[in-house]
PDB file of C-alpha atoms in Angstrom:
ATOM      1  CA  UNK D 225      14.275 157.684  37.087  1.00 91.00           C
ATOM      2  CA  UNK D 226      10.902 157.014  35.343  1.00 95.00           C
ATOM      3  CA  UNK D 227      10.904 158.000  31.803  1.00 97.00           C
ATOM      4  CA  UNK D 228       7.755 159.263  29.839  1.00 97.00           C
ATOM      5  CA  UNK D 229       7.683 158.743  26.182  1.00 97.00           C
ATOM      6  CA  UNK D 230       5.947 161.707  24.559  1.00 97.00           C
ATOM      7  CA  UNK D 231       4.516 161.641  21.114  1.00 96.00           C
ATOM      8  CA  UNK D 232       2.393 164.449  18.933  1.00 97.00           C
ATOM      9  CA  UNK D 233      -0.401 162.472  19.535  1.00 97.00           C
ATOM     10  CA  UNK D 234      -0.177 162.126  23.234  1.00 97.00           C
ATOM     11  CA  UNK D 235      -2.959 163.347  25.688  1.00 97.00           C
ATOM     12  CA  UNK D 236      -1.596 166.266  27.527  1.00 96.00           C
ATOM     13  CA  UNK D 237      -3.808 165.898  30.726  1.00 97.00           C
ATOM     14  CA  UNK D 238      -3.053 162.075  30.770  1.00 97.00           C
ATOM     15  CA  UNK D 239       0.555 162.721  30.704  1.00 98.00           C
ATOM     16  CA  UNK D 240      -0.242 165.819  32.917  1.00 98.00           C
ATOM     17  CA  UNK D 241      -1.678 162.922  35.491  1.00 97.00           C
ATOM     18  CA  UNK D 242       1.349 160.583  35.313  1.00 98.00           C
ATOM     19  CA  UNK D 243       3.940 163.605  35.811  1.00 98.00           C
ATOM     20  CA  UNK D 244       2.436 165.061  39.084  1.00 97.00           C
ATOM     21  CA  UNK D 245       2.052 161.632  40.049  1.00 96.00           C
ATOM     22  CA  UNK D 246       5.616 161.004  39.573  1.00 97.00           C
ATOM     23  CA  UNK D 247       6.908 164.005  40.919  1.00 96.00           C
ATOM     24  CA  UNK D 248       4.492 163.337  44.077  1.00 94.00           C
ATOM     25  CA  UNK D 249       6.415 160.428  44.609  1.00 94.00           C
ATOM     26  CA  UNK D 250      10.102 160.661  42.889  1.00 95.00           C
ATOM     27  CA  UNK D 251      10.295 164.388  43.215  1.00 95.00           C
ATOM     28  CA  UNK D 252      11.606 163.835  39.506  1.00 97.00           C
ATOM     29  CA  UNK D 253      10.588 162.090  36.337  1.00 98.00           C
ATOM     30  CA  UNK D 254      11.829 163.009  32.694  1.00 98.00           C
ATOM     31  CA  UNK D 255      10.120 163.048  29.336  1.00 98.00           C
ATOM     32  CA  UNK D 256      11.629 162.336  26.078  1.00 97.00           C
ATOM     33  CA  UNK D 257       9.879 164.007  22.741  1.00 97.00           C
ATOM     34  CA  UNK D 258      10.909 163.247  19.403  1.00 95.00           C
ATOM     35  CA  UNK D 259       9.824 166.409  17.152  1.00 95.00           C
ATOM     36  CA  UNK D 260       7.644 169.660  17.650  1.00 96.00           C
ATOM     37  CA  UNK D 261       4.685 168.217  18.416  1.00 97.00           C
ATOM     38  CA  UNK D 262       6.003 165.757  20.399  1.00 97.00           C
ATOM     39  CA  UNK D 263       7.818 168.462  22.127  1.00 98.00           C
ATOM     40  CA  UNK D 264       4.548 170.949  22.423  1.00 97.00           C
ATOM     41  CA  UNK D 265       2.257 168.174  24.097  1.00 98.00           C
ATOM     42  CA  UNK D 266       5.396 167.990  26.852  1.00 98.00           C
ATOM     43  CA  UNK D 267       4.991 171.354  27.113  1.00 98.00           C
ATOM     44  CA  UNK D 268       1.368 171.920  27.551  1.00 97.00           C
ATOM     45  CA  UNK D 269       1.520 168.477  29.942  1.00 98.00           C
ATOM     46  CA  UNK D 270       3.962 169.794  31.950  1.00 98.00           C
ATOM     47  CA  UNK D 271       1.861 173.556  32.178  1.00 97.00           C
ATOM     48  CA  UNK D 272      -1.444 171.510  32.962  1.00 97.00           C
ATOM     49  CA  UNK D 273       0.511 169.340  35.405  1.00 97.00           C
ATOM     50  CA  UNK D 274       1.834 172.346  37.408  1.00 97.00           C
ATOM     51  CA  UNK D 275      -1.645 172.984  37.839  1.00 95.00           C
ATOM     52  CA  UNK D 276      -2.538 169.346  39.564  1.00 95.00           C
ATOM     53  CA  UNK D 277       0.530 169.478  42.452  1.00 96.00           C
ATOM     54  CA  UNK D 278      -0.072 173.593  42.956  1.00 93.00           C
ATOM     55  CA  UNK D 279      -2.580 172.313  46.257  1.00 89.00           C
ATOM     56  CA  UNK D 280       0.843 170.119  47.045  1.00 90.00           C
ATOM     57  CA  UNK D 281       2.365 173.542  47.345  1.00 93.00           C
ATOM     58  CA  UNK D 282       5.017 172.265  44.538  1.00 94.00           C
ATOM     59  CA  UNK D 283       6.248 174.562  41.368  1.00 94.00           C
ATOM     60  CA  UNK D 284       7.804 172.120  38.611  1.00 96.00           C
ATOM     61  CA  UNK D 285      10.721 173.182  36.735  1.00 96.00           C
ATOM     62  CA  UNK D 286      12.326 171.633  33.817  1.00 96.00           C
ATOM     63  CA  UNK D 287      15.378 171.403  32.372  1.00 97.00           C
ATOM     64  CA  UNK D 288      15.715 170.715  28.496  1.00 97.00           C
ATOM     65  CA  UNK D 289      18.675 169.287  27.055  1.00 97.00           C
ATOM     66  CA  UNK D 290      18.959 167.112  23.873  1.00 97.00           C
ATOM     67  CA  UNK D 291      19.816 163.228  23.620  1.00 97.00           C
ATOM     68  CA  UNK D 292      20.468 161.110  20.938  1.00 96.00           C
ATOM     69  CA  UNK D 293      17.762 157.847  20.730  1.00 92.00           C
ATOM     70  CA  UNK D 294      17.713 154.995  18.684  1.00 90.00           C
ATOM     71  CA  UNK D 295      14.458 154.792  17.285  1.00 86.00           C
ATOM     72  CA  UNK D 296      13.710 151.342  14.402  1.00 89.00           C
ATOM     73  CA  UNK D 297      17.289 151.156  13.900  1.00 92.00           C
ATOM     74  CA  UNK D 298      17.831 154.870  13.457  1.00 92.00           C
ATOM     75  CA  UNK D 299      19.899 157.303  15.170  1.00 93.00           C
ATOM     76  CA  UNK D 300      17.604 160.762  16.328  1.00 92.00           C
ATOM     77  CA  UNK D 301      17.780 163.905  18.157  1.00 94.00           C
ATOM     78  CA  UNK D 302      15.160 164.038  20.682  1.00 96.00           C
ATOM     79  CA  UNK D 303      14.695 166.661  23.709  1.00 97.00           C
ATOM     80  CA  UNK D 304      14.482 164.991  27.004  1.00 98.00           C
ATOM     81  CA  UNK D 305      12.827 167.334  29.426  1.00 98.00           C
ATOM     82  CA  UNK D 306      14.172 166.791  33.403  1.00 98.00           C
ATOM     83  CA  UNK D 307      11.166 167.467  35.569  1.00 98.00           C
ATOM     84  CA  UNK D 308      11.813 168.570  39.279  1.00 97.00           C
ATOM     85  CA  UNK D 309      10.374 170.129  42.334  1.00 95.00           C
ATOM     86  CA  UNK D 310      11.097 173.779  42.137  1.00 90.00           C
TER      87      UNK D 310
ATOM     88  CA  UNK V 292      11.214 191.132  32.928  1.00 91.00           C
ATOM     89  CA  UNK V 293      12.261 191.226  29.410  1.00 95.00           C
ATOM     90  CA  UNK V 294      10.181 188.928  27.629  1.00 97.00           C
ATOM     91  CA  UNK V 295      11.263 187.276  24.186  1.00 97.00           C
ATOM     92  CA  UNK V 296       8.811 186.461  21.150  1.00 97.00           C
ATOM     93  CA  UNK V 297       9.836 183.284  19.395  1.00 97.00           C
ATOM     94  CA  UNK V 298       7.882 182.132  16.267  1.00 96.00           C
ATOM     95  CA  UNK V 299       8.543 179.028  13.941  1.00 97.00           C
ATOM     96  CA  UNK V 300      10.600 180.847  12.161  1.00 97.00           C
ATOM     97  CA  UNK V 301      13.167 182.028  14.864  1.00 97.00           C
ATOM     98  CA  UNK V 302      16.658 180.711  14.753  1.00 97.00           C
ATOM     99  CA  UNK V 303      17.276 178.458  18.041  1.00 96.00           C
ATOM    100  CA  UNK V 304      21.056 179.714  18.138  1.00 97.00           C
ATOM    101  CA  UNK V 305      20.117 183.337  18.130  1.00 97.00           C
ATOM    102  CA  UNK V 306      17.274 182.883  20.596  1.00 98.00           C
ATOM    103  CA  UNK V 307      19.989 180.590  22.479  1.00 98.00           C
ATOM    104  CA  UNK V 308      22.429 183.278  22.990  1.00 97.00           C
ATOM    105  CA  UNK V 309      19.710 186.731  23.933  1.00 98.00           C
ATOM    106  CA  UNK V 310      18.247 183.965  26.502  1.00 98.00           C
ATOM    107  CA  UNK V 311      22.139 183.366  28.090  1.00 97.00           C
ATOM    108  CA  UNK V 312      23.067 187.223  27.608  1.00 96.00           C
ATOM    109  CA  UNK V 313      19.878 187.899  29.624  1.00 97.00           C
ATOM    110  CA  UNK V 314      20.192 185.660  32.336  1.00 96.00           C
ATOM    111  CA  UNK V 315      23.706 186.475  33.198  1.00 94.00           C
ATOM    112  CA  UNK V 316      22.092 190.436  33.558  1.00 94.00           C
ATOM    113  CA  UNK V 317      19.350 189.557  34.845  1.00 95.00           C
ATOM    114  CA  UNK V 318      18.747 186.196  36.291  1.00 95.00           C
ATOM    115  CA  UNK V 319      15.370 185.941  34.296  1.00 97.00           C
ATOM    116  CA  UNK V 320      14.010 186.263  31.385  1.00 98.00           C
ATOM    117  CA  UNK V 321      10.259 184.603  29.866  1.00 98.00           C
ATOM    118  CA  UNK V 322       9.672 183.856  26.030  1.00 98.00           C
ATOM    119  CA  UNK V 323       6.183 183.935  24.432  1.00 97.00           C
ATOM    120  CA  UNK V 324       5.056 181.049  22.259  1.00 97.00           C
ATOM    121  CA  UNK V 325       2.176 180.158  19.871  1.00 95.00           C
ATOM    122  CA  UNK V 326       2.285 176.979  18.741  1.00 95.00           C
ATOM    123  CA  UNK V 327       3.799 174.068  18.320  1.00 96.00           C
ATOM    124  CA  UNK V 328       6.551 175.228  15.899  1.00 97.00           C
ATOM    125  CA  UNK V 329       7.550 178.264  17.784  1.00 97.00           C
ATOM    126  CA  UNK V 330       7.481 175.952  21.245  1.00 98.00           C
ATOM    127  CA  UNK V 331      10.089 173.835  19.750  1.00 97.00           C
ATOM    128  CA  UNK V 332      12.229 176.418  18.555  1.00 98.00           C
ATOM    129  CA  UNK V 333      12.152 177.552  22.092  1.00 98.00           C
ATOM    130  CA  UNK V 334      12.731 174.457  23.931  1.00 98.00           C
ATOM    131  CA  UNK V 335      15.786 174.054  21.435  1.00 97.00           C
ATOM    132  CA  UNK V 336      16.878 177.339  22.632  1.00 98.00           C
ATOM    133  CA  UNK V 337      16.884 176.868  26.236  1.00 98.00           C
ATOM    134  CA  UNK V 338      18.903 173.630  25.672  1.00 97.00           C
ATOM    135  CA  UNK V 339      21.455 174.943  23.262  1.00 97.00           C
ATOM    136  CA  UNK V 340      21.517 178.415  25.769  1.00 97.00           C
ATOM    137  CA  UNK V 341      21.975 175.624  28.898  1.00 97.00           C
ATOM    138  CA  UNK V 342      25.526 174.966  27.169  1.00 95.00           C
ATOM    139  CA  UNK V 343      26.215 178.559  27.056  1.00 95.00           C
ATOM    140  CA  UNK V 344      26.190 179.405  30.359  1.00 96.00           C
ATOM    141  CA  UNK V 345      27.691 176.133  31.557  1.00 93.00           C
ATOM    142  CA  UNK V 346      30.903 178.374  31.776  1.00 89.00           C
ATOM    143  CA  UNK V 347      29.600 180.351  34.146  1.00 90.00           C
ATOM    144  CA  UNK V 348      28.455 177.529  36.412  1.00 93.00           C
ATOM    145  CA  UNK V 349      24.906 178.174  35.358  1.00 94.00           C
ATOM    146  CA  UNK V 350      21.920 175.883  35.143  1.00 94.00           C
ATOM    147  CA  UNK V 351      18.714 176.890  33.476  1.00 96.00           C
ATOM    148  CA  UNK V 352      15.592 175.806  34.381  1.00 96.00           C
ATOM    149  CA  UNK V 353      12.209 176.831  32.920  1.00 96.00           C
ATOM    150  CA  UNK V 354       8.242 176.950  34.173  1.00 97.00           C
ATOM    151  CA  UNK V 355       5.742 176.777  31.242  1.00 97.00           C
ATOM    152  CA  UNK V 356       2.830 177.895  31.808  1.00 97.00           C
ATOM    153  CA  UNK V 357      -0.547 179.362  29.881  1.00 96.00           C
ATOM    154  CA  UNK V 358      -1.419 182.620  29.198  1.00 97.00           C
ATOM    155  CA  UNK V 359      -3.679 184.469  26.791  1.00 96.00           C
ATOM    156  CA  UNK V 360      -2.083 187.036  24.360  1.00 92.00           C
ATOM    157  CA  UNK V 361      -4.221 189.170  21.677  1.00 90.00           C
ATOM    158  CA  UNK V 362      -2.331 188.868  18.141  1.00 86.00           C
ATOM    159  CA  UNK V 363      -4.192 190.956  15.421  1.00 89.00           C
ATOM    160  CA  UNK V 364      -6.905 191.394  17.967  1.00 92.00           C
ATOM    161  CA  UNK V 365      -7.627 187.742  18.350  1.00 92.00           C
ATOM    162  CA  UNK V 366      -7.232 186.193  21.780  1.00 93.00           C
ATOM    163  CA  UNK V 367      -4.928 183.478  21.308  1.00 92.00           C
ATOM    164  CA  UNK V 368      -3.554 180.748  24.056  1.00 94.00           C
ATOM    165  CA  UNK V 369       0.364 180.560  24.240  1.00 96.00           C
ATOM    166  CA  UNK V 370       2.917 179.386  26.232  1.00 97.00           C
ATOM    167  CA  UNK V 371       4.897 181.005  28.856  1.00 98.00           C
ATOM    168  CA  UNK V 372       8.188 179.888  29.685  1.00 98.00           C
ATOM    169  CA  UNK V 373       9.822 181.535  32.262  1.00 98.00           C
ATOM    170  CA  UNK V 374      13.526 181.086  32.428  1.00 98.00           C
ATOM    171  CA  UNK V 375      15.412 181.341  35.748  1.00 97.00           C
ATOM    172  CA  UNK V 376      18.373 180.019  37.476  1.00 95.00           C
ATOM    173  CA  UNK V 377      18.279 176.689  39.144  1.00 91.00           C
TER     174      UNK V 377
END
């Protein structure tokens, strides 16, 4: 499954773009978000990308759990966000 | 639908457990953001309330979307997340 890296200071309509893209074609895709802001530009991407695959007649649903990443040598909790076709 | 407001400041645990209590009543229930902080307290919640209702052979799944709410009669953007049953 294709994996979006999500950062505070990522675009929420470009990673709006690349989900419905995704889902379009994997019916899935997940996003992983280290911190809040990480985690409220998922958010908002995944609201603005429910808007690009409504004329697709799909409804996105995610399901948050947390992970543990490895980020520069160090171990984090992140929030990994399972996108799917409703 | 009962509808829960989370802020920065709410505890994910507590949140975590009124979001499983309602969604064994009630199959739904939506939370009420505004901003980033209070997004990521609820995202934490949904995750740590998935593990709650794993026992019951539950899984959550949310739909975030945007909706307008007036707080001290300014009109503010916040997010929706509507919490269902896969």
């Amino acid at each position: 499954m294709e994996i979006l890296k999500v950062s505070s200071k990522s675009n929420p309509s470009s990673v709006a773009g690349a989900i419905a893209n995704l889902i379009v074609e994997n019916n899935e895709v997940a996003i992983h978000a280290v911190g809040a802001g990480a985690i409220n530009q998922s958010i908002k991407a995944i609201a603005v990308a429910q808007r690009f695959v409504e004329q697709n007649d799909i409804v996105l649903v995610c399901v948050p759990s947390f992970i543990e990443l490895e980020i520069d040598g160090e171990q984090r909790t992140a929030i990994k966000l399972l996108i799917e076709r409703k």
